[in-house]
């Protein structure tokens, strides 16, 4: 299958929400409900607003496999409001998700590689991301396998959601 990364935009918000919903459904089926909850993001007004905000303020990208949208991420200039920005210019990955029908086809890795190139092209040398670090830390390991190094751990909210910031020099 051929992977092509294209720029996204506001018209892709329903597609992005669909991929997030697919990821939630997959996580719930595995009993992994702490990462993103149990309800579809598309039915949560706060999540929908967050997706709209990241897409409007950042640069969304869609990975397509043979022309079919398979995964997404949005590249921004700063982390979410729950973390401090770096003390240097950075690019920050938000909303990495895939349509789980395409799991294992490399769409997420292609998007991460594209984020590296976009960061480099912008003349920025720091690319960061944060993710869920609970359970078996599989997501942290995924980012490590794509060239990222864990930097700081954090907890968020009343539930003390366990998170991990990872960085990559480009």
GROMACS .gro file of C-alpha atoms in nm:
model
  170
    1UNK     CA    1   0.000   0.000   0.000
    2UNK     CA    2   0.121   0.347  -0.086
    3UNK     CA    3   0.122   0.603   0.197
    4UNK     CA    4   0.079   0.968   0.105
    5UNK     CA    5   0.067   1.251   0.361
    6UNK     CA    6  -0.146   1.551   0.270
    7UNK     CA    7  -0.222   1.877   0.443
    8UNK     CA    8  -0.552   1.886   0.623
    9UNK     CA    9  -0.780   2.170   0.722
   10UNK     CA   10  -1.102   2.263   0.901
   11UNK     CA   11  -1.305   2.048   0.660
   12UNK     CA   12  -1.116   1.744   0.795
   13UNK     CA   13  -1.241   1.788   1.154
   14UNK     CA   14  -1.518   1.525   1.110
   15UNK     CA   15  -1.259   1.284   0.964
   16UNK     CA   16  -1.019   1.352   1.255
   17UNK     CA   17  -1.298   1.298   1.508
   18UNK     CA   18  -1.386   0.972   1.333
   19UNK     CA   19  -1.028   0.850   1.372
   20UNK     CA   20  -1.028   0.949   1.739
   21UNK     CA   21  -1.361   0.765   1.783
   22UNK     CA   22  -1.210   0.457   1.613
   23UNK     CA   23  -0.916   0.469   1.853
   24UNK     CA   24  -1.144   0.498   2.158
   25UNK     CA   25  -1.352   0.201   2.037
   26UNK     CA   26  -1.034  -0.005   1.989
   27UNK     CA   27  -0.897   0.092   2.332
   28UNK     CA   28  -1.229   0.010   2.503
   29UNK     CA   29  -1.238  -0.331   2.331
   30UNK     CA   30  -0.898  -0.400   2.487
   31UNK     CA   31  -1.013  -0.286   2.831
   32UNK     CA   32  -0.785   0.018   2.809
   33UNK     CA   33  -1.038   0.282   2.914
   34UNK     CA   34  -0.814   0.514   3.113
   35UNK     CA   35  -0.630   0.659   2.813
   36UNK     CA   36  -0.915   0.831   2.627
   37UNK     CA   37  -1.225   0.722   2.819
   38UNK     CA   38  -1.515   0.516   2.692
   39UNK     CA   39  -1.724   0.762   2.495
   40UNK     CA   40  -1.670   0.874   2.134
   41UNK     CA   41  -1.486   1.208   2.111
   42UNK     CA   42  -1.739   1.324   1.852
   43UNK     CA   43  -2.008   1.314   2.125
   44UNK     CA   44  -1.805   1.517   2.378
   45UNK     CA   45  -1.845   1.894   2.320
   46UNK     CA   46  -1.517   1.973   2.501
   47UNK     CA   47  -1.325   1.723   2.287
   48UNK     CA   48  -1.487   1.855   1.969
   49UNK     CA   49  -1.393   2.212   2.066
   50UNK     CA   50  -1.036   2.101   2.140
   51UNK     CA   51  -1.002   1.934   1.798
   52UNK     CA   52  -1.139   2.246   1.625
   53UNK     CA   53  -0.892   2.464   1.821
   54UNK     CA   54  -0.586   2.250   1.745
   55UNK     CA   55  -0.677   2.229   1.376
   56UNK     CA   56  -0.738   2.606   1.355
   57UNK     CA   57  -0.416   2.697   1.538
   58UNK     CA   58  -0.192   2.424   1.397
   59UNK     CA   59  -0.118   2.230   1.081
   60UNK     CA   60  -0.324   1.913   1.045
   61UNK     CA   61  -0.196   1.630   0.828
   62UNK     CA   62  -0.372   1.320   0.699
   63UNK     CA   63  -0.193   1.000   0.596
   64UNK     CA   64  -0.374   0.819   0.318
   65UNK     CA   65  -0.320   0.455   0.221
   66UNK     CA   66  -0.400   0.410  -0.145
   67UNK     CA   67  -0.609   0.727  -0.126
   68UNK     CA   68  -0.807   0.629   0.186
   69UNK     CA   69  -0.757   0.845   0.500
   70UNK     CA   70  -0.587   0.623   0.757
   71UNK     CA   71  -0.426   0.842   1.025
   72UNK     CA   72  -0.391   1.201   1.137
   73UNK     CA   73  -0.183   1.435   1.349
   74UNK     CA   74  -0.176   1.809   1.398
   75UNK     CA   75   0.150   1.995   1.437
   76UNK     CA   76   0.142   2.302   1.660
   77UNK     CA   77   0.389   2.550   1.802
   78UNK     CA   78   0.330   2.466   2.169
   79UNK     CA   79   0.196   2.192   2.396
   80UNK     CA   80  -0.155   2.186   2.532
   81UNK     CA   81  -0.245   2.423   2.817
   82UNK     CA   82  -0.167   2.154   3.077
   83UNK     CA   83   0.210   2.168   3.005
   84UNK     CA   84   0.475   2.438   2.994
   85UNK     CA   85   0.623   2.523   2.655
   86UNK     CA   86   0.991   2.456   2.600
   87UNK     CA   87   1.243   2.733   2.661
   88UNK     CA   88   1.325   2.734   2.287
   89UNK     CA   89   1.121   2.727   1.966
   90UNK     CA   90   0.948   2.394   1.922
   91UNK     CA   91   0.687   2.207   1.726
   92UNK     CA   92   0.439   1.994   1.916
   93UNK     CA   93   0.244   1.692   1.797
   94UNK     CA   94  -0.125   1.682   1.887
   95UNK     CA   95  -0.406   1.439   1.807
   96UNK     CA   96  -0.211   1.149   1.658
   97UNK     CA   97  -0.476   0.887   1.584
   98UNK     CA   98  -0.555   0.630   1.322
   99UNK     CA   99  -0.849   0.453   1.180
  100UNK     CA  100  -0.782   0.120   1.349
  101UNK     CA  101  -0.867  -0.070   1.031
  102UNK     CA  102  -0.522   0.041   0.913
  103UNK     CA  103  -0.329  -0.056   1.228
  104UNK     CA  104   0.016  -0.184   1.145
  105UNK     CA  105   0.041  -0.034   0.796
  106UNK     CA  106   0.286   0.245   0.895
  107UNK     CA  107   0.056   0.546   0.861
  108UNK     CA  108   0.137   0.675   1.210
  109UNK     CA  109   0.511   0.636   1.156
  110UNK     CA  110   0.479   0.816   0.821
  111UNK     CA  111   0.305   1.105   0.994
  112UNK     CA  112   0.573   1.122   1.263
  113UNK     CA  113   0.844   1.127   0.995
  114UNK     CA  114   0.651   1.403   0.816
  115UNK     CA  115   0.634   1.601   1.142
  116UNK     CA  116   1.013   1.572   1.170
  117UNK     CA  117   1.055   1.709   0.816
  118UNK     CA  118   0.804   1.992   0.873
  119UNK     CA  119   0.986   2.088   1.195
  120UNK     CA  120   1.322   2.086   1.021
  121UNK     CA  121   1.181   2.286   0.727
  122UNK     CA  122   1.057   2.550   0.974
  123UNK     CA  123   1.413   2.587   1.106
  124UNK     CA  124   1.314   2.444   1.445
  125UNK     CA  125   1.524   2.174   1.608
  126UNK     CA  126   1.291   2.047   1.884
  127UNK     CA  127   0.986   1.828   1.822
  128UNK     CA  128   0.785   1.714   2.122
  129UNK     CA  129   0.477   1.509   2.196
  130UNK     CA  130   0.299   1.386   2.507
  131UNK     CA  131   0.102   1.070   2.555
  132UNK     CA  132  -0.069   0.840   2.798
  133UNK     CA  133   0.192   0.662   3.009
  134UNK     CA  134  -0.027   0.429   3.214
  135UNK     CA  135  -0.091   0.058   3.190
  136UNK     CA  136   0.197  -0.109   3.004
  137UNK     CA  137   0.346   0.212   2.852
  138UNK     CA  138   0.299   0.072   2.500
  139UNK     CA  139   0.233   0.420   2.364
  140UNK     CA  140   0.556   0.555   2.515
  141UNK     CA  141   0.741   0.261   2.356
  142UNK     CA  142   0.577   0.341   2.020
  143UNK     CA  143   0.714   0.696   2.026
  144UNK     CA  144   1.055   0.568   2.136
  145UNK     CA  145   1.056   0.330   1.838
  146UNK     CA  146   1.001   0.637   1.619
  147UNK     CA  147   1.305   0.825   1.752
  148UNK     CA  148   1.161   1.010   2.053
  149UNK     CA  149   1.318   1.012   2.400
  150UNK     CA  150   1.112   1.040   2.722
  151UNK     CA  151   1.183   1.364   2.904
  152UNK     CA  152   0.935   1.445   3.179
  153UNK     CA  153   0.649   1.253   3.333
  154UNK     CA  154   0.338   1.438   3.450
  155UNK     CA  155  -0.008   1.376   3.587
  156UNK     CA  156  -0.315   1.564   3.475
  157UNK     CA  157  -0.650   1.641   3.632
  158UNK     CA  158  -0.837   1.503   3.928
  159UNK     CA  159  -0.789   1.147   3.802
  160UNK     CA  160  -0.412   1.202   3.797
  161UNK     CA  161  -0.397   1.080   3.438
  162UNK     CA  162  -0.037   0.959   3.387
  163UNK     CA  163   0.138   1.130   3.099
  164UNK     CA  164   0.483   1.133   2.944
  165UNK     CA  165   0.647   1.407   2.740
  166UNK     CA  166   0.887   1.286   2.471
  167UNK     CA  167   1.127   1.488   2.257
  168UNK     CA  168   1.322   1.445   1.939
  169UNK     CA  169   1.600   1.665   1.806
  170UNK     CA  170   1.575   1.720   1.433
   0.00000   0.00000   0.00000
